[in-house]
JSON list of C-alpha atoms in Angstrom, two decimals:
[
{"chain": "A", "resi": 108, "resn": "MET", "atom": "CA", "xyz": [8.49, -7.61, 5.31]},
{"chain": "A", "resi": 109, "resn": "LYS", "atom": "CA", "xyz": [8.74, -8.62, 1.62]},
{"chain": "A", "resi": 110, "resn": "LEU", "atom": "CA", "xyz": [11.94, -8.92, -0.43]},
{"chain": "A", "resi": 111, "resn": "ILE", "atom": "CA", "xyz": [10.94, -8.82, -4.16]},
{"chain": "A", "resi": 112, "resn": "ILE", "atom": "CA", "xyz": [13.83, -9.59, -6.42]},
{"chain": "A", "resi": 113, "resn": "GLY", "atom": "CA", "xyz": [13.84, -9.19, -10.17]},
{"chain": "A", "resi": 114, "resn": "LEU", "atom": "CA", "xyz": [16.51, -11.25, -12.00]},
{"chain": "A", "resi": 115, "resn": "GLY", "atom": "CA", "xyz": [18.50, -9.88, -14.81]},
{"chain": "A", "resi": 116, "resn": "ASN", "atom": "CA", "xyz": [22.08, -8.96, -15.88]},
{"chain": "A", "resi": 117, "resn": "PRO", "atom": "CA", "xyz": [23.73, -5.63, -14.97]},
{"chain": "A", "resi": 118, "resn": "GLY", "atom": "CA", "xyz": [24.88, -3.13, -17.60]},
{"chain": "A", "resi": 119, "resn": "SER", "atom": "CA", "xyz": [23.27, -1.33, -20.48]},
{"chain": "A", "resi": 120, "resn": "LYS", "atom": "CA", "xyz": [24.19, -4.11, -22.91]},
{"chain": "A", "resi": 121, "resn": "TYR", "atom": "CA", "xyz": [21.55, -6.25, -21.42]},
{"chain": "A", "resi": 122, "resn": "GLU", "atom": "CA", "xyz": [18.76, -3.72, -20.48]},
{"chain": "A", "resi": 123, "resn": "ARG", "atom": "CA", "xyz": [16.27, -4.77, -23.27]},
{"chain": "A", "resi": 124, "resn": "THR", "atom": "CA", "xyz": [17.01, -8.46, -23.37]},
{"chain": "A", "resi": 125, "resn": "TYR", "atom": "CA", "xyz": [14.59, -11.36, -22.50]},
{"chain": "A", "resi": 126, "resn": "HIS", "atom": "CA", "xyz": [16.81, -12.25, -19.66]},
{"chain": "A", "resi": 127, "resn": "ASN", "atom": "CA", "xyz": [16.20, -8.81, -18.03]},
{"chain": "A", "resi": 128, "resn": "LEU", "atom": "CA", "xyz": [12.49, -9.14, -17.63]},
{"chain": "A", "resi": 129, "resn": "GLY", "atom": "CA", "xyz": [12.88, -9.47, -13.91]},
{"chain": "A", "resi": 130, "resn": "PHE", "atom": "CA", "xyz": [14.71, -6.11, -13.79]},
{"chain": "A", "resi": 131, "resn": "MET", "atom": "CA", "xyz": [12.00, -4.59, -16.00]},
{"chain": "A", "resi": 132, "resn": "ALA", "atom": "CA", "xyz": [9.33, -5.85, -13.48]},
{"chain": "A", "resi": 133, "resn": "ILE", "atom": "CA", "xyz": [11.21, -4.17, -10.61]},
{"chain": "A", "resi": 134, "resn": "ASP", "atom": "CA", "xyz": [11.46, -0.94, -12.69]},
{"chain": "A", "resi": 135, "resn": "ALA", "atom": "CA", "xyz": [7.75, -1.07, -13.34]},
{"chain": "A", "resi": 136, "resn": "LEU", "atom": "CA", "xyz": [7.02, -1.67, -9.61]},
{"chain": "A", "resi": 137, "resn": "CYS", "atom": "CA", "xyz": [9.22, 1.25, -8.63]},
{"chain": "A", "resi": 138, "resn": "ILE", "atom": "CA", "xyz": [7.49, 3.54, -11.19]},
{"chain": "A", "resi": 139, "resn": "GLU", "atom": "CA", "xyz": [4.11, 2.55, -9.72]},
{"chain": "A", "resi": 140, "resn": "CYS", "atom": "CA", "xyz": [5.37, 3.19, -6.21]},
{"chain": "A", "resi": 141, "resn": "GLY", "atom": "CA", "xyz": [7.04, 6.50, -7.04]},
{"chain": "A", "resi": 142, "resn": "LEU", "atom": "CA", "xyz": [10.53, 5.16, -6.29]},
{"chain": "A", "resi": 143, "resn": "THR", "atom": "CA", "xyz": [13.38, 6.81, -8.29]},
{"chain": "A", "resi": 144, "resn": "LYS", "atom": "CA", "xyz": [16.61, 6.46, -6.34]},
{"chain": "A", "resi": 145, "resn": "GLY", "atom": "CA", "xyz": [17.99, 3.01, -5.57]},
{"chain": "A", "resi": 146, "resn": "LYS", "atom": "CA", "xyz": [20.84, 2.27, -3.23]},
{"chain": "A", "resi": 147, "resn": "ASN", "atom": "CA", "xyz": [23.69, -0.20, -3.61]},
{"chain": "A", "resi": 148, "resn": "LYS", "atom": "CA", "xyz": [23.30, -2.81, -0.85]},
{"chain": "A", "resi": 149, "resn": "ALA", "atom": "CA", "xyz": [24.22, -6.51, -0.64]},
{"chain": "A", "resi": 150, "resn": "SER", "atom": "CA", "xyz": [25.56, -6.68, -4.28]},
{"chain": "A", "resi": 151, "resn": "SER", "atom": "CA", "xyz": [22.12, -5.26, -5.50]},
{"chain": "A", "resi": 152, "resn": "VAL", "atom": "CA", "xyz": [20.35, -2.08, -6.29]},
{"chain": "A", "resi": 153, "resn": "VAL", "atom": "CA", "xyz": [17.54, -1.74, -3.74]},
{"chain": "A", "resi": 154, "resn": "PHE", "atom": "CA", "xyz": [14.43, 0.42, -3.41]},
{"chain": "A", "resi": 155, "resn": "GLU", "atom": "CA", "xyz": [12.77, 0.46, -0.02]},
{"chain": "A", "resi": 156, "resn": "THR", "atom": "CA", "xyz": [9.20, 1.44, 0.63]},
{"chain": "A", "resi": 157, "resn": "PHE", "atom": "CA", "xyz": [6.07, 0.47, 2.67]},
{"chain": "A", "resi": 158, "resn": "ILE", "atom": "CA", "xyz": [3.01, -1.04, 1.22]},
{"chain": "A", "resi": 159, "resn": "ASN", "atom": "CA", "xyz": [-0.03, -1.34, 3.46]},
{"chain": "A", "resi": 160, "resn": "ASP", "atom": "CA", "xyz": [2.28, -0.69, 6.38]},
{"chain": "A", "resi": 161, "resn": "GLU", "atom": "CA", "xyz": [4.62, -3.58, 5.52]},
{"chain": "A", "resi": 162, "resn": "LYS", "atom": "CA", "xyz": [8.28, -2.92, 4.61]},
{"chain": "A", "resi": 163, "resn": "VAL", "atom": "CA", "xyz": [8.94, -3.93, 1.03]},
{"chain": "A", "resi": 164, "resn": "VAL", "atom": "CA", "xyz": [12.30, -4.06, -0.67]},
{"chain": "A", "resi": 165, "resn": "PHE", "atom": "CA", "xyz": [12.57, -4.26, -4.41]},
{"chain": "A", "resi": 166, "resn": "ALA", "atom": "CA", "xyz": [15.98, -5.53, -5.56]},
{"chain": "A", "resi": 167, "resn": "LYS", "atom": "CA", "xyz": [17.99, -5.92, -8.83]},
{"chain": "A", "resi": 168, "resn": "PRO", "atom": "CA", "xyz": [21.05, -8.13, -8.13]},
{"chain": "A", "resi": 169, "resn": "GLN", "atom": "CA", "xyz": [24.16, -6.74, -9.76]},
{"chain": "A", "resi": 170, "resn": "THR", "atom": "CA", "xyz": [25.75, -10.24, -10.18]},
{"chain": "A", "resi": 171, "resn": "PHE", "atom": "CA", "xyz": [25.16, -11.87, -13.49]},
{"chain": "A", "resi": 172, "resn": "MET", "atom": "CA", "xyz": [22.03, -13.95, -13.85]},
{"chain": "A", "resi": 173, "resn": "ASN", "atom": "CA", "xyz": [23.65, -17.29, -13.40]},
{"chain": "A", "resi": 174, "resn": "ARG", "atom": "CA", "xyz": [25.26, -16.09, -10.15]},
{"chain": "A", "resi": 175, "resn": "SER", "atom": "CA", "xyz": [22.14, -14.66, -8.56]},
{"chain": "A", "resi": 176, "resn": "GLY", "atom": "CA", "xyz": [22.20, -16.88, -5.46]},
{"chain": "A", "resi": 177, "resn": "SER", "atom": "CA", "xyz": [25.02, -14.95, -3.69]},
{"chain": "A", "resi": 178, "resn": "ALA", "atom": "CA", "xyz": [23.18, -11.64, -4.13]},
{"chain": "A", "resi": 179, "resn": "VAL", "atom": "CA", "xyz": [19.80, -13.11, -2.90]},
{"chain": "A", "resi": 180, "resn": "SER", "atom": "CA", "xyz": [21.51, -14.67, 0.06]},
{"chain": "A", "resi": 181, "resn": "SER", "atom": "CA", "xyz": [23.21, -11.47, 0.96]},
{"chain": "A", "resi": 182, "resn": "LEU", "atom": "CA", "xyz": [19.93, -9.55, 0.69]},
{"chain": "A", "resi": 183, "resn": "MET", "atom": "CA", "xyz": [18.17, -12.06, 2.92]},
{"chain": "A", "resi": 184, "resn": "ASN", "atom": "CA", "xyz": [20.93, -11.70, 5.56]},
{"chain": "A", "resi": 185, "resn": "LYS", "atom": "CA", "xyz": [20.88, -7.91, 5.20]},
{"chain": "A", "resi": 186, "resn": "TYR", "atom": "CA", "xyz": [17.20, -7.63, 5.82]},
{"chain": "A", "resi": 187, "resn": "GLY", "atom": "CA", "xyz": [16.61, -10.56, 7.96]},
{"chain": "A", "resi": 188, "resn": "ALA", "atom": "CA", "xyz": [14.28, -12.10, 5.40]},
{"chain": "A", "resi": 189, "resn": "GLU", "atom": "CA", "xyz": [13.06, -15.71, 5.47]},
{"chain": "A", "resi": 190, "resn": "ASN", "atom": "CA", "xyz": [12.10, -17.79, 2.45]},
{"chain": "A", "resi": 191, "resn": "GLU", "atom": "CA", "xyz": [8.41, -16.91, 2.92]},
{"chain": "A", "resi": 192, "resn": "ASP", "atom": "CA", "xyz": [9.32, -13.19, 2.52]},
{"chain": "A", "resi": 193, "resn": "LEU", "atom": "CA", "xyz": [10.90, -13.76, -1.00]},
{"chain": "A", "resi": 194, "resn": "ILE", "atom": "CA", "xyz": [9.32, -13.28, -4.36]},
{"chain": "A", "resi": 195, "resn": "ILE", "atom": "CA", "xyz": [11.63, -13.84, -7.30]},
{"chain": "A", "resi": 196, "resn": "ILE", "atom": "CA", "xyz": [10.70, -12.52, -10.76]},
{"chain": "A", "resi": 197, "resn": "TYR", "atom": "CA", "xyz": [12.32, -13.87, -13.83]},
{"chain": "A", "resi": 198, "resn": "ASP", "atom": "CA", "xyz": [12.00, -14.88, -17.53]},
{"chain": "A", "resi": 199, "resn": "ASP", "atom": "CA", "xyz": [11.02, -18.36, -18.56]},
{"chain": "A", "resi": 200, "resn": "ILE", "atom": "CA", "xyz": [11.46, -20.09, -21.86]},
{"chain": "A", "resi": 201, "resn": "ASP", "atom": "CA", "xyz": [9.01, -22.85, -20.79]},
{"chain": "A", "resi": 202, "resn": "LEU", "atom": "CA", "xyz": [6.10, -20.32, -20.86]},
{"chain": "A", "resi": 203, "resn": "GLU", "atom": "CA", "xyz": [4.51, -18.78, -23.99]},
{"chain": "A", "resi": 204, "resn": "LEU", "atom": "CA", "xyz": [5.39, -15.23, -24.78]},
{"chain": "A", "resi": 205, "resn": "GLY", "atom": "CA", "xyz": [3.99, -12.83, -22.19]},
{"chain": "A", "resi": 206, "resn": "LYS", "atom": "CA", "xyz": [2.36, -15.41, -20.06]},
{"chain": "A", "resi": 207, "resn": "VAL", "atom": "CA", "xyz": [2.71, -14.81, -16.28]},
{"chain": "A", "resi": 208, "resn": "ARG", "atom": "CA", "xyz": [2.70, -17.71, -13.90]},
{"chain": "A", "resi": 209, "resn": "ILE", "atom": "CA", "xyz": [2.84, -17.36, -10.08]},
{"chain": "A", "resi": 210, "resn": "ARG", "atom": "CA", "xyz": [3.89, -20.28, -7.90]},
{"chain": "A", "resi": 211, "resn": "ASP", "atom": "CA", "xyz": [4.69, -20.75, -4.20]},
{"chain": "A", "resi": 212, "resn": "LEU", "atom": "CA", "xyz": [7.37, -23.30, -4.73]},
{"chain": "A", "resi": 213, "resn": "GLY", "atom": "CA", "xyz": [8.97, -25.59, -7.34]},
{"chain": "A", "resi": 214, "resn": "SER", "atom": "CA", "xyz": [12.06, -26.51, -9.13]},
{"chain": "A", "resi": 215, "resn": "ALA", "atom": "CA", "xyz": [14.32, -24.17, -11.06]},
{"chain": "A", "resi": 216, "resn": "GLY", "atom": "CA", "xyz": [13.31, -25.84, -14.33]},
{"chain": "A", "resi": 217, "resn": "THR", "atom": "CA", "xyz": [15.63, -24.65, -17.14]},
{"chain": "A", "resi": 218, "resn": "HIS", "atom": "CA", "xyz": [16.49, -21.38, -15.41]},
{"chain": "A", "resi": 219, "resn": "ASN", "atom": "CA", "xyz": [20.14, -21.21, -14.15]},
{"chain": "A", "resi": 220, "resn": "GLY", "atom": "CA", "xyz": [19.65, -18.09, -12.12]},
{"chain": "A", "resi": 221, "resn": "MET", "atom": "CA", "xyz": [16.86, -19.70, -10.18]},
{"chain": "A", "resi": 222, "resn": "ARG", "atom": "CA", "xyz": [18.96, -22.84, -9.84]},
{"chain": "A", "resi": 223, "resn": "ASP", "atom": "CA", "xyz": [21.76, -20.79, -8.32]},
{"chain": "A", "resi": 224, "resn": "ILE", "atom": "CA", "xyz": [19.33, -19.20, -5.80]},
{"chain": "A", "resi": 225, "resn": "ILE", "atom": "CA", "xyz": [17.86, -22.57, -4.80]},
{"chain": "A", "resi": 226, "resn": "SER", "atom": "CA", "xyz": [21.37, -23.86, -4.23]},
{"chain": "A", "resi": 227, "resn": "PHE", "atom": "CA", "xyz": [22.45, -20.92, -2.14]},
{"chain": "A", "resi": 228, "resn": "ILE", "atom": "CA", "xyz": [19.42, -20.95, 0.15]},
{"chain": "A", "resi": 229, "resn": "ASP", "atom": "CA", "xyz": [18.99, -24.64, 0.06]},
{"chain": "A", "resi": 230, "resn": "SER", "atom": "CA", "xyz": [15.26, -24.60, -0.60]},
{"chain": "A", "resi": 231, "resn": "GLU", "atom": "CA", "xyz": [12.72, -24.61, -3.48]},
{"chain": "A", "resi": 232, "resn": "ASP", "atom": "CA", "xyz": [10.22, -23.13, -1.14]},
{"chain": "A", "resi": 233, "resn": "ILE", "atom": "CA", "xyz": [10.34, -19.67, -2.78]},
{"chain": "A", "resi": 234, "resn": "LYS", "atom": "CA", "xyz": [7.40, -17.81, -4.29]},
{"chain": "A", "resi": 235, "resn": "ARG", "atom": "CA", "xyz": [8.22, -17.00, -7.90]},
{"chain": "A", "resi": 236, "resn": "ILE", "atom": "CA", "xyz": [6.69, -15.06, -10.72]},
{"chain": "A", "resi": 237, "resn": "ARG", "atom": "CA", "xyz": [7.72, -16.24, -14.12]},
{"chain": "A", "resi": 238, "resn": "ILE", "atom": "CA", "xyz": [7.24, -14.29, -17.35]},
{"chain": "A", "resi": 239, "resn": "GLY", "atom": "CA", "xyz": [7.16, -16.36, -20.58]},
{"chain": "A", "resi": 240, "resn": "VAL", "atom": "CA", "xyz": [9.53, -15.54, -23.43]},
{"chain": "A", "resi": 241, "resn": "GLY", "atom": "CA", "xyz": [8.79, -18.78, -25.49]},
{"chain": "A", "resi": 242, "resn": "ARG", "atom": "CA", "xyz": [11.28, -21.13, -26.94]},
{"chain": "A", "resi": 243, "resn": "PRO", "atom": "CA", "xyz": [14.09, -19.91, -29.13]},
{"chain": "A", "resi": 244, "resn": "PRO", "atom": "CA", "xyz": [13.95, -20.63, -32.83]},
{"chain": "A", "resi": 245, "resn": "ALA", "atom": "CA", "xyz": [15.65, -23.95, -33.83]},
{"chain": "A", "resi": 246, "resn": "ASN", "atom": "CA", "xyz": [18.65, -22.17, -35.31]},
{"chain": "A", "resi": 247, "resn": "ILE", "atom": "CA", "xyz": [19.45, -20.07, -32.22]},
{"chain": "A", "resi": 248, "resn": "GLU", "atom": "CA", "xyz": [21.13, -21.28, -29.05]},
{"chain": "A", "resi": 249, "resn": "LEU", "atom": "CA", "xyz": [19.32, -20.79, -25.82]},
{"chain": "A", "resi": 250, "resn": "LYS", "atom": "CA", "xyz": [22.02, -18.64, -24.28]},
{"chain": "A", "resi": 251, "resn": "ASP", "atom": "CA", "xyz": [22.03, -16.44, -27.34]},
{"chain": "A", "resi": 252, "resn": "PHE", "atom": "CA", "xyz": [18.23, -16.20, -27.47]},
{"chain": "A", "resi": 253, "resn": "VAL", "atom": "CA", "xyz": [17.79, -14.94, -23.88]},
{"chain": "A", "resi": 254, "resn": "LEU", "atom": "CA", "xyz": [20.37, -12.32, -24.41]},
{"chain": "A", "resi": 255, "resn": "MET", "atom": "CA", "xyz": [18.71, -10.98, -27.57]},
{"chain": "A", "resi": 256, "resn": "ASN", "atom": "CA", "xyz": [16.97, -7.74, -27.44]},
{"chain": "A", "resi": 257, "resn": "ILE", "atom": "CA", "xyz": [13.17, -7.99, -27.16]},
{"chain": "A", "resi": 258, "resn": "LYS", "atom": "CA", "xyz": [11.56, -7.51, -30.58]},
{"chain": "A", "resi": 259, "resn": "SER", "atom": "CA", "xyz": [9.61, -4.22, -30.93]},
{"chain": "A", "resi": 260, "resn": "ASN", "atom": "CA", "xyz": [6.43, -5.94, -31.90]},
{"chain": "A", "resi": 261, "resn": "GLU", "atom": "CA", "xyz": [6.75, -7.99, -28.60]},
{"chain": "A", "resi": 262, "resn": "ILE", "atom": "CA", "xyz": [6.88, -4.80, -26.36]},
{"chain": "A", "resi": 263, "resn": "PRO", "atom": "CA", "xyz": [3.10, -4.45, -25.89]},
{"chain": "A", "resi": 264, "resn": "THR", "atom": "CA", "xyz": [2.87, -8.12, -24.77]},
{"chain": "A", "resi": 265, "resn": "PHE", "atom": "CA", "xyz": [5.52, -7.64, -22.19]},
{"chain": "A", "resi": 266, "resn": "ARG", "atom": "CA", "xyz": [4.02, -4.28, -21.12]},
{"chain": "A", "resi": 267, "resn": "ASP", "atom": "CA", "xyz": [0.87, -6.16, -20.31]},
{"chain": "A", "resi": 268, "resn": "ALA", "atom": "CA", "xyz": [2.81, -8.81, -18.47]},
{"chain": "A", "resi": 269, "resn": "MET", "atom": "CA", "xyz": [4.48, -6.11, -16.35]},
{"chain": "A", "resi": 270, "resn": "ASN", "atom": "CA", "xyz": [1.11, -4.60, -15.53]},
{"chain": "A", "resi": 271, "resn": "GLU", "atom": "CA", "xyz": [-0.09, -8.05, -14.45]},
{"chain": "A", "resi": 272, "resn": "VAL", "atom": "CA", "xyz": [2.97, -8.40, -12.21]},
{"chain": "A", "resi": 273, "resn": "VAL", "atom": "CA", "xyz": [2.63, -4.98, -10.73]},
{"chain": "A", "resi": 274, "resn": "ASP", "atom": "CA", "xyz": [-1.17, -5.58, -10.03]},
{"chain": "A", "resi": 275, "resn": "HIS", "atom": "CA", "xyz": [-0.36, -8.88, -8.34]},
{"chain": "A", "resi": 276, "resn": "ILE", "atom": "CA", "xyz": [2.46, -7.47, -6.13]},
{"chain": "A", "resi": 277, "resn": "LEU", "atom": "CA", "xyz": [0.50, -4.42, -5.15]},
{"chain": "A", "resi": 278, "resn": "GLY", "atom": "CA", "xyz": [-2.74, -6.21, -4.62]},
{"chain": "A", "resi": 279, "resn": "LYS", "atom": "CA", "xyz": [-4.71, -4.29, -7.31]}
]
């Protein structure tokens, strides 16, 4: 089984922000797989399917980003998932805009949501897909930057990034 979790913040206020790229990736995966109706389970909205005869759960935790660890831990318990079953998708200021980087393990870097997950499951041995948002301008605080709406001229760049994530997850 695979448990693929996109990080973000719940609520319409955050839908189009940089910090919700993980949710956007889950949405893109669900569209590609024809999944339209999620269920509320383990403090998350989940979408269940099978890909190549393997159960796959896409999830969007409904805790706020910096508290993602409790939802991820609950999801792992609910589905009997191990660390090797996890893939976490999230935004990253340390990557240039639209760059996708896939790693099998590593530190949380500057990402508080990932830091919380690592703390809850007590391991850095988690596959992750990071989507670059670039650094904030000098006059904007990091927390304000990641909660800003994505600029309209950046949408094509992020659409390409989502396509890359979908292709990777679905093995295209």
